[in-house]
Structures are given as structure tokens and as C-alpha cells.
Amino acid sequence: MAETRLYIARHGKTMFNTIGRVQGWCDTPLTTIGETGIRELGLGLKEAGLEFKVAVSSDLGRTVQTITIAQRELGILGKIPYYQDKRIREWCFGSFEGMYDAELFSGVLPRISGVVDANTMTFEEIANGVHEADSANWSEPWEVLKERIFNGFERIAKDLEKQGGGNALVVSHGMTIATLVNLLEPERPTNLALDNGSITVLRYENGQFSIEAVGDMSYRQTGAELLKRHM
């Protein structure tokens, strides 16, 4: 049986990413710069000679847009199975969706939790703090959130393993990917910064994930060089 790996990309840079607004289940499209970054990613993955058996994204528009561009550059669009899984969506921030990041993470959360700097908070503290303060009651408490995220990625890996293994191209979201990494290796910092278009690689074997790379930007860097040559 071939080895099973998930190549998990953070979606391309969006309008809300650019102006620093909270973007959970709300959505904005990729900017021109964001689209170019994902073109770079796709070209870099192709240059590395990686082959993918399946493509999966969350059901939010920015990940759908991202995986479409990446597959086009890889030359696999419409040639391999693709599906969406809402379990690998971003965190839901409820009534705080669209708020400026600084207002939530430097204002609301510290006031609720009694901490000076939200960067010192665990994912569990952040999730439960948001849930406690969310007047709309749309956000997820930590126990629900962590189960949703882990189960989503595990299902992708299990399904691929049943098909004989191989590589999956997966597009998800910054905090979702960082949460998954933290669940697998709790000693990693929770303020993990993942660039748009970065790749986190997980290997799945004997029912267990192992982390091979986190936030790898080398594929984008290779793709950027290739784009420059053809300008």
C-alpha cells in the first residue's frame, strides 16, 4: 500500500486578510495578489513532481477558489476526484465575524479572560472565550470545535488510505490548520503563524497522524521563480 499524505494548504490571501478583519465562516474572495500566490503554489507543487489522487477543500468560497487555481496550475483540474468537507472550515467567530482582528484579540478576549495578551491564551481558552461572549450563540465551544476539525481531516486520510493511499491536496484555513497541528503536537505554540499558500504535510499510518512539515513556503517560492521566468 502506498503511503498516505495530506498536503494541506492555507487558502490564498483574501480581502479581509489584507485589511485585518476576522474571517471565520463569513467569506471574501482572494485578491489579485492572493490569486498570484496560489498560482505560485500550484506551479511549485508541480515542479516538485507531486502527484495527487484526490483534492479536498472546505465549503467556503475562498478555499474553493484556491483549490481551483492550484489544480489548474498543476494540470489536474477535472482529472482527479474533488469534494468539499465543511468540517475543515475555519473557526466560527459568531457575532464577531468581520470585526477587526485587533479588536477581538487585543480587546474583547483579554477583557473576558482577564489576560493582558491574547497571544498567551490556548486554543481552548480562545474558543471558549469567544463562545461565552458570542451574543448570537453561533460559535463553537472548544470540545465541539476540536472534534469537528480532527474528524474532518481524519476522514480524508482514512478514505484515501482505503483507496490504497497516495497524496491528497487539501485546502483549509489558518486557525483550523494551526488547531490541527496543536492537537497532534500540543507542545507547539498556539500562535502559530501560517502564511497564505503555505503547506503543512501530514502522514497517516496505522490510524495515526505524524507531522512532516508545517507552514512550508518553499513550493510558493519555487513557483514564484517560475512565474518570473515566463513574464
PDB file of C-alpha atoms in Angstrom:
ATOM      1  CA  MET A   1       0.000   0.000   0.000  1.00  0.00           C
ATOM      2  CA  ALA A   2       1.264   3.482  -0.885  1.00  0.00           C
ATOM      3  CA  GLU A   3       1.910   5.917   1.932  1.00  0.00           C
ATOM      4  CA  THR A   4      -0.924   8.315   2.745  1.00  0.00           C
ATOM      5  CA  ARG A   5      -0.148  12.025   2.998  1.00  0.00           C
ATOM      6  CA  LEU A   6      -2.230  15.176   3.251  1.00  0.00           C
ATOM      7  CA  TYR A   7      -0.699  18.295   1.693  1.00  0.00           C
ATOM      8  CA  ILE A   8      -2.730  20.938   3.493  1.00  0.00           C
ATOM      9  CA  ALA A   9      -2.603  24.464   2.086  1.00  0.00           C
ATOM     10  CA  ARG A  10      -3.891  27.607   3.704  1.00  0.00           C
ATOM     11  CA  HIS A  11      -6.102  29.428   1.199  1.00  0.00           C
ATOM     12  CA  GLY A  12      -4.858  32.421  -0.768  1.00  0.00           C
ATOM     13  CA  LYS A  13      -4.863  35.929   0.670  1.00  0.00           C
ATOM     14  CA  THR A  14      -8.329  37.495   0.738  1.00  0.00           C
ATOM     15  CA  MET A  15      -9.765  40.965   1.068  1.00  0.00           C
ATOM     16  CA  PHE A  16     -10.387  40.503   4.824  1.00  0.00           C
ATOM     17  CA  ASN A  17      -6.893  39.043   5.320  1.00  0.00           C
ATOM     18  CA  THR A  18      -5.461  42.144   3.698  1.00  0.00           C
ATOM     19  CA  ILE A  19      -7.280  44.637   5.922  1.00  0.00           C
ATOM     20  CA  GLY A  20      -7.002  42.584   9.108  1.00  0.00           C
ATOM     21  CA  ARG A  21     -10.595  41.562   9.730  1.00  0.00           C
ATOM     22  CA  VAL A  22     -11.815  38.378  11.400  1.00  0.00           C
ATOM     23  CA  GLN A  23     -12.849  35.926   8.702  1.00  0.00           C
ATOM     24  CA  GLY A  24     -14.312  32.714  10.018  1.00  0.00           C
ATOM     25  CA  TRP A  25     -17.461  31.441   8.372  1.00  0.00           C
ATOM     26  CA  CYS A  26     -18.003  34.761   6.611  1.00  0.00           C
ATOM     27  CA  ASP A  27     -16.202  34.989   3.299  1.00  0.00           C
ATOM     28  CA  THR A  28     -14.373  37.356   0.997  1.00  0.00           C
ATOM     29  CA  PRO A  29     -12.694  36.481  -2.303  1.00  0.00           C
ATOM     30  CA  LEU A  30      -8.996  36.222  -2.983  1.00  0.00           C
ATOM     31  CA  THR A  31      -7.284  39.442  -4.011  1.00  0.00           C
ATOM     32  CA  THR A  32      -5.203  39.622  -7.182  1.00  0.00           C
ATOM     33  CA  ILE A  33      -2.116  39.137  -5.024  1.00  0.00           C
ATOM     34  CA  GLY A  34      -3.813  36.181  -3.369  1.00  0.00           C
ATOM     35  CA  GLU A  35      -4.586  34.555  -6.707  1.00  0.00           C
ATOM     36  CA  THR A  36      -0.984  35.011  -7.832  1.00  0.00           C
ATOM     37  CA  GLY A  37       0.257  33.390  -4.625  1.00  0.00           C
ATOM     38  CA  ILE A  38      -1.818  30.296  -5.295  1.00  0.00           C
ATOM     39  CA  ARG A  39      -0.637  30.159  -8.893  1.00  0.00           C
ATOM     40  CA  GLU A  40       2.870  30.079  -7.418  1.00  0.00           C
ATOM     41  CA  LEU A  41       1.842  27.277  -5.072  1.00  0.00           C
ATOM     42  CA  GLY A  42       0.383  25.158  -7.854  1.00  0.00           C
ATOM     43  CA  LEU A  43       3.430  25.633 -10.063  1.00  0.00           C
ATOM     44  CA  GLY A  44       5.754  24.790  -7.165  1.00  0.00           C
ATOM     45  CA  LEU A  45       3.892  21.592  -6.346  1.00  0.00           C
ATOM     46  CA  LYS A  46       4.020  20.605  -9.999  1.00  0.00           C
ATOM     47  CA  GLU A  47       7.741  21.336 -10.223  1.00  0.00           C
ATOM     48  CA  ALA A  48       8.281  19.092  -7.179  1.00  0.00           C
ATOM     49  CA  GLY A  49       6.749  16.231  -9.154  1.00  0.00           C
ATOM     50  CA  LEU A  50       3.998  15.610  -6.629  1.00  0.00           C
ATOM     51  CA  GLU A  51       1.018  13.593  -7.794  1.00  0.00           C
ATOM     52  CA  PHE A  52      -2.377  13.819  -6.116  1.00  0.00           C
ATOM     53  CA  LYS A  53      -5.096  11.215  -6.024  1.00  0.00           C
ATOM     54  CA  VAL A  54      -7.826  13.474  -4.614  1.00  0.00           C
ATOM     55  CA  ALA A  55      -8.477  17.165  -3.915  1.00  0.00           C
ATOM     56  CA  VAL A  56     -10.496  18.383  -0.939  1.00  0.00           C
ATOM     57  CA  SER A  57     -11.403  21.840   0.314  1.00  0.00           C
ATOM     58  CA  SER A  58     -13.707  23.317   2.890  1.00  0.00           C
ATOM     59  CA  ASP A  59     -17.018  24.522   1.502  1.00  0.00           C
ATOM     60  CA  LEU A  60     -16.183  28.207   1.944  1.00  0.00           C
ATOM     61  CA  GLY A  61     -15.631  30.231  -1.202  1.00  0.00           C
ATOM     62  CA  ARG A  62     -12.051  31.245  -0.560  1.00  0.00           C
ATOM     63  CA  THR A  63     -10.880  27.640  -0.290  1.00  0.00           C
ATOM     64  CA  VAL A  64     -12.899  26.591  -3.335  1.00  0.00           C
ATOM     65  CA  GLN A  65     -11.321  29.431  -5.312  1.00  0.00           C
ATOM     66  CA  THR A  66      -7.872  28.456  -4.030  1.00  0.00           C
ATOM     67  CA  ILE A  67      -8.075  24.767  -4.858  1.00  0.00           C
ATOM     68  CA  THR A  68      -9.428  25.543  -8.340  1.00  0.00           C
ATOM     69  CA  ILE A  69      -6.449  27.782  -9.140  1.00  0.00           C
ATOM     70  CA  ALA A  70      -3.953  25.318  -7.659  1.00  0.00           C
ATOM     71  CA  GLN A  71      -5.380  22.373  -9.593  1.00  0.00           C
ATOM     72  CA  ARG A  72      -5.361  24.373 -12.811  1.00  0.00           C
ATOM     73  CA  GLU A  73      -1.658  25.142 -12.416  1.00  0.00           C
ATOM     74  CA  LEU A  74      -0.971  21.511 -11.527  1.00  0.00           C
ATOM     75  CA  GLY A  75      -2.819  20.420 -14.671  1.00  0.00           C
ATOM     76  CA  ILE A  76      -5.202  18.185 -12.705  1.00  0.00           C
ATOM     77  CA  LEU A  77      -8.386  20.267 -12.700  1.00  0.00           C
ATOM     78  CA  GLY A  78     -11.261  17.931 -13.568  1.00  0.00           C
ATOM     79  CA  LYS A  79      -8.898  14.959 -13.796  1.00  0.00           C
ATOM     80  CA  ILE A  80      -8.984  13.751 -10.180  1.00  0.00           C
ATOM     81  CA  PRO A  81     -11.896  13.498  -7.710  1.00  0.00           C
ATOM     82  CA  TYR A  82     -12.675  16.701  -5.805  1.00  0.00           C
ATOM     83  CA  TYR A  83     -15.101  17.273  -2.956  1.00  0.00           C
ATOM     84  CA  GLN A  84     -15.831  19.749  -0.181  1.00  0.00           C
ATOM     85  CA  ASP A  85     -15.992  19.000   3.533  1.00  0.00           C
ATOM     86  CA  LYS A  86     -17.493  21.611   5.847  1.00  0.00           C
ATOM     87  CA  ARG A  87     -15.731  20.024   8.832  1.00  0.00           C
ATOM     88  CA  ILE A  88     -12.445  21.606   7.711  1.00  0.00           C
ATOM     89  CA  ARG A  89     -13.949  25.099   7.686  1.00  0.00           C
ATOM     90  CA  GLU A  90     -12.356  27.912   9.649  1.00  0.00           C
ATOM     91  CA  TRP A  91     -13.396  28.575  13.244  1.00  0.00           C
ATOM     92  CA  CYS A  92     -16.764  30.305  13.535  1.00  0.00           C
ATOM     93  CA  PHE A  93     -16.481  33.593  15.405  1.00  0.00           C
ATOM     94  CA  GLY A  94     -20.230  34.159  15.583  1.00  0.00           C
ATOM     95  CA  SER A  95     -21.208  37.771  16.183  1.00  0.00           C
ATOM     96  CA  PHE A  96     -17.532  38.791  15.985  1.00  0.00           C
ATOM     97  CA  GLU A  97     -17.266  37.857  12.293  1.00  0.00           C
ATOM     98  CA  GLY A  98     -15.940  40.804  10.299  1.00  0.00           C
ATOM     99  CA  MET A  99     -14.560  42.589  13.369  1.00  0.00           C
ATOM    100  CA  TYR A 100     -11.009  43.879  13.139  1.00  0.00           C
ATOM    101  CA  ASP A 101      -8.558  41.271  14.427  1.00  0.00           C
ATOM    102  CA  ALA A 102      -7.086  43.721  16.926  1.00  0.00           C
ATOM    103  CA  GLU A 103     -10.491  44.476  18.436  1.00  0.00           C
ATOM    104  CA  LEU A 104     -11.158  40.802  19.094  1.00  0.00           C
ATOM    105  CA  PHE A 105      -7.715  39.574  20.104  1.00  0.00           C
ATOM    106  CA  SER A 106      -6.455  42.698  21.882  1.00  0.00           C
ATOM    107  CA  GLY A 107      -9.800  43.940  23.187  1.00  0.00           C
ATOM    108  CA  VAL A 108     -12.671  41.516  23.635  1.00  0.00           C
ATOM    109  CA  LEU A 109     -10.767  38.349  24.561  1.00  0.00           C
ATOM    110  CA  PRO A 110      -8.401  39.949  27.108  1.00  0.00           C
ATOM    111  CA  ARG A 111     -11.364  41.652  28.819  1.00  0.00           C
ATOM    112  CA  ILE A 112     -13.327  38.393  29.015  1.00  0.00           C
ATOM    113  CA  SER A 113     -10.411  36.278  30.164  1.00  0.00           C
ATOM    114  CA  GLY A 114      -8.622  38.755  32.370  1.00  0.00           C
ATOM    115  CA  VAL A 115      -5.356  38.356  30.474  1.00  0.00           C
ATOM    116  CA  VAL A 116      -3.147  41.101  29.135  1.00  0.00           C
ATOM    117  CA  ASP A 117      -2.198  39.441  25.855  1.00  0.00           C
ATOM    118  CA  ALA A 118      -4.460  37.018  23.962  1.00  0.00           C
ATOM    119  CA  ASN A 119      -1.335  35.566  22.312  1.00  0.00           C
ATOM    120  CA  THR A 120      -0.663  33.730  25.571  1.00  0.00           C
ATOM    121  CA  MET A 121      -4.052  32.012  25.507  1.00  0.00           C
ATOM    122  CA  THR A 122      -4.524  28.396  24.480  1.00  0.00           C
ATOM    123  CA  PHE A 123      -6.867  27.479  21.658  1.00  0.00           C
ATOM    124  CA  GLU A 124      -9.251  26.090  24.261  1.00  0.00           C
ATOM    125  CA  GLU A 125      -9.277  29.418  26.128  1.00  0.00           C
ATOM    126  CA  ILE A 126      -9.782  31.388  22.923  1.00  0.00           C
ATOM    127  CA  ALA A 127     -12.616  29.170  21.681  1.00  0.00           C
ATOM    128  CA  ASN A 128     -14.454  29.137  24.990  1.00  0.00           C
ATOM    129  CA  GLY A 129     -13.902  32.879  25.445  1.00  0.00           C
ATOM    130  CA  VAL A 130     -15.410  33.629  22.040  1.00  0.00           C
ATOM    131  CA  HIS A 131     -18.284  31.227  22.711  1.00  0.00           C
ATOM    132  CA  GLU A 132     -19.010  32.824  26.067  1.00  0.00           C
ATOM    133  CA  ALA A 133     -19.116  36.329  24.605  1.00  0.00           C
ATOM    134  CA  ASP A 134     -20.883  35.482  21.329  1.00  0.00           C
ATOM    135  CA  SER A 135     -24.310  37.067  21.659  1.00  0.00           C
ATOM    136  CA  ALA A 136     -25.542  35.202  18.566  1.00  0.00           C
ATOM    137  CA  ASN A 137     -24.555  31.817  20.038  1.00  0.00           C
ATOM    138  CA  TRP A 138     -23.206  30.699  16.653  1.00  0.00           C
ATOM    139  CA  SER A 139     -19.601  29.971  17.639  1.00  0.00           C
ATOM    140  CA  GLU A 140     -18.472  26.541  18.777  1.00  0.00           C
ATOM    141  CA  PRO A 141     -17.199  25.633  22.246  1.00  0.00           C
ATOM    142  CA  TRP A 142     -13.780  24.016  22.288  1.00  0.00           C
ATOM    143  CA  GLU A 143     -14.964  20.418  22.646  1.00  0.00           C
ATOM    144  CA  VAL A 144     -17.180  20.742  19.564  1.00  0.00           C
ATOM    145  CA  LEU A 145     -14.598  22.690  17.561  1.00  0.00           C
ATOM    146  CA  LYS A 146     -11.659  20.358  18.139  1.00  0.00           C
ATOM    147  CA  GLU A 147     -13.717  17.257  17.381  1.00  0.00           C
ATOM    148  CA  ARG A 148     -15.083  18.783  14.186  1.00  0.00           C
ATOM    149  CA  ILE A 149     -11.614  19.728  12.909  1.00  0.00           C
ATOM    150  CA  PHE A 150      -9.845  16.488  13.799  1.00  0.00           C
ATOM    151  CA  ASN A 151     -12.639  14.290  12.460  1.00  0.00           C
ATOM    152  CA  GLY A 152     -12.687  16.193   9.169  1.00  0.00           C
ATOM    153  CA  PHE A 153      -9.011  15.653   8.405  1.00  0.00           C
ATOM    154  CA  GLU A 154      -9.015  12.110   9.754  1.00  0.00           C
ATOM    155  CA  ARG A 155     -11.884  11.185   7.432  1.00  0.00           C
ATOM    156  CA  ILE A 156      -9.946  12.471   4.413  1.00  0.00           C
ATOM    157  CA  ALA A 157      -6.925  10.387   5.421  1.00  0.00           C
ATOM    158  CA  LYS A 158      -8.933   7.253   6.174  1.00  0.00           C
ATOM    159  CA  ASP A 159     -10.818   7.426   2.888  1.00  0.00           C
ATOM    160  CA  LEU A 160      -7.583   7.885   0.956  1.00  0.00           C
ATOM    161  CA  GLU A 161      -5.940   5.013   2.813  1.00  0.00           C
ATOM    162  CA  LYS A 162      -8.845   2.731   1.888  1.00  0.00           C
ATOM    163  CA  GLN A 163      -8.202   3.601  -1.764  1.00  0.00           C
ATOM    164  CA  GLY A 164      -4.609   2.402  -1.498  1.00  0.00           C
ATOM    165  CA  GLY A 165      -3.003   5.557  -0.140  1.00  0.00           C
ATOM    166  CA  GLY A 166      -1.346   8.375  -2.062  1.00  0.00           C
ATOM    167  CA  ASN A 167      -1.403  12.141  -1.705  1.00  0.00           C
ATOM    168  CA  ALA A 168      -4.379  14.411  -1.076  1.00  0.00           C
ATOM    169  CA  LEU A 169      -4.310  18.115  -1.897  1.00  0.00           C
ATOM    170  CA  VAL A 170      -6.327  19.797   0.844  1.00  0.00           C
ATOM    171  CA  VAL A 171      -7.172  23.490   1.216  1.00  0.00           C
ATOM    172  CA  SER A 172      -8.291  24.766   4.592  1.00  0.00           C
ATOM    173  CA  HIS A 173      -7.841  27.798   6.863  1.00  0.00           C
ATOM    174  CA  GLY A 174      -5.181  29.329   9.080  1.00  0.00           C
ATOM    175  CA  MET A 175      -6.592  28.746  12.546  1.00  0.00           C
ATOM    176  CA  THR A 176      -8.083  25.396  11.547  1.00  0.00           C
ATOM    177  CA  ILE A 177      -4.716  24.078  10.361  1.00  0.00           C
ATOM    178  CA  ALA A 178      -2.938  25.524  13.401  1.00  0.00           C
ATOM    179  CA  THR A 179      -5.502  23.870  15.671  1.00  0.00           C
ATOM    180  CA  LEU A 180      -4.972  20.502  13.995  1.00  0.00           C
ATOM    181  CA  VAL A 181      -1.201  20.824  14.400  1.00  0.00           C
ATOM    182  CA  ASN A 182      -1.646  21.713  18.074  1.00  0.00           C
ATOM    183  CA  LEU A 183      -3.965  18.756  18.657  1.00  0.00           C
ATOM    184  CA  LEU A 184      -1.323  16.450  17.191  1.00  0.00           C
ATOM    185  CA  GLU A 185       1.626  18.120  18.929  1.00  0.00           C
ATOM    186  CA  PRO A 186       0.370  20.120  21.945  1.00  0.00           C
ATOM    187  CA  GLU A 187       3.855  21.417  22.706  1.00  0.00           C
ATOM    188  CA  ARG A 188       3.761  23.597  19.599  1.00  0.00           C
ATOM    189  CA  PRO A 189       2.824  27.262  20.215  1.00  0.00           C
ATOM    190  CA  THR A 190      -0.824  28.164  19.609  1.00  0.00           C
ATOM    191  CA  ASN A 191       0.078  31.489  17.994  1.00  0.00           C
ATOM    192  CA  LEU A 192       1.455  29.567  15.008  1.00  0.00           C
ATOM    193  CA  ALA A 193       1.556  31.926  12.024  1.00  0.00           C
ATOM    194  CA  LEU A 194       0.734  30.186   8.750  1.00  0.00           C
ATOM    195  CA  ASP A 195       1.172  32.219   5.581  1.00  0.00           C
ATOM    196  CA  ASN A 196      -1.412  32.127   2.826  1.00  0.00           C
ATOM    197  CA  GLY A 197      -0.434  29.415   0.375  1.00  0.00           C
ATOM    198  CA  SER A 198       1.827  27.628   2.847  1.00  0.00           C
ATOM    199  CA  ILE A 199       1.812  23.830   3.023  1.00  0.00           C
ATOM    200  CA  THR A 200       1.531  21.625   6.092  1.00  0.00           C
ATOM    201  CA  VAL A 201       2.224  17.944   5.427  1.00  0.00           C
ATOM    202  CA  LEU A 202       0.739  15.129   7.492  1.00  0.00           C
ATOM    203  CA  ARG A 203       1.496  11.444   7.100  1.00  0.00           C
ATOM    204  CA  TYR A 204      -1.205   8.964   8.107  1.00  0.00           C
ATOM    205  CA  GLU A 205      -0.266   5.419   9.041  1.00  0.00           C
ATOM    206  CA  ASN A 206      -1.752   2.779  11.368  1.00  0.00           C
ATOM    207  CA  GLY A 207      -4.517   5.147  12.418  1.00  0.00           C
ATOM    208  CA  GLN A 208      -2.093   7.898  13.475  1.00  0.00           C
ATOM    209  CA  PHE A 209      -1.001  11.238  12.034  1.00  0.00           C
ATOM    210  CA  SER A 210       2.604  12.409  12.095  1.00  0.00           C
ATOM    211  CA  ILE A 211       3.691  15.890  11.109  1.00  0.00           C
ATOM    212  CA  GLU A 212       6.307  16.169   8.366  1.00  0.00           C
ATOM    213  CA  ALA A 213       6.150  19.913   7.667  1.00  0.00           C
ATOM    214  CA  VAL A 214       4.331  22.961   8.998  1.00  0.00           C
ATOM    215  CA  GLY A 215       3.830  26.194   7.071  1.00  0.00           C
ATOM    216  CA  ASP A 216       6.275  25.277   4.302  1.00  0.00           C
ATOM    217  CA  MET A 217       6.632  28.162   1.844  1.00  0.00           C
ATOM    218  CA  SER A 218       9.211  26.507  -0.422  1.00  0.00           C
ATOM    219  CA  TYR A 219       6.627  25.445  -3.025  1.00  0.00           C
ATOM    220  CA  ARG A 220       5.391  29.015  -3.390  1.00  0.00           C
ATOM    221  CA  GLN A 221       8.943  30.305  -3.599  1.00  0.00           C
ATOM    222  CA  THR A 222       9.759  27.858  -6.402  1.00  0.00           C
ATOM    223  CA  GLY A 223       6.548  28.792  -8.194  1.00  0.00           C
ATOM    224  CA  ALA A 224       7.329  32.499  -7.891  1.00  0.00           C
ATOM    225  CA  GLU A 225      10.667  31.943  -9.639  1.00  0.00           C
ATOM    226  CA  LEU A 226       8.937  30.011 -12.404  1.00  0.00           C
ATOM    227  CA  LEU A 227       6.394  32.796 -12.906  1.00  0.00           C
ATOM    228  CA  LYS A 228       9.156  35.389 -13.154  1.00  0.00           C
ATOM    229  CA  ARG A 229      10.838  33.431 -15.946  1.00  0.00           C
ATOM    230  CA  HIS A 230       7.676  33.471 -18.005  1.00  0.00           C
ATOM    231  CA  MET A 231       6.848  37.153 -17.557  1.00  0.00           C
TER     232      MET A 231
END
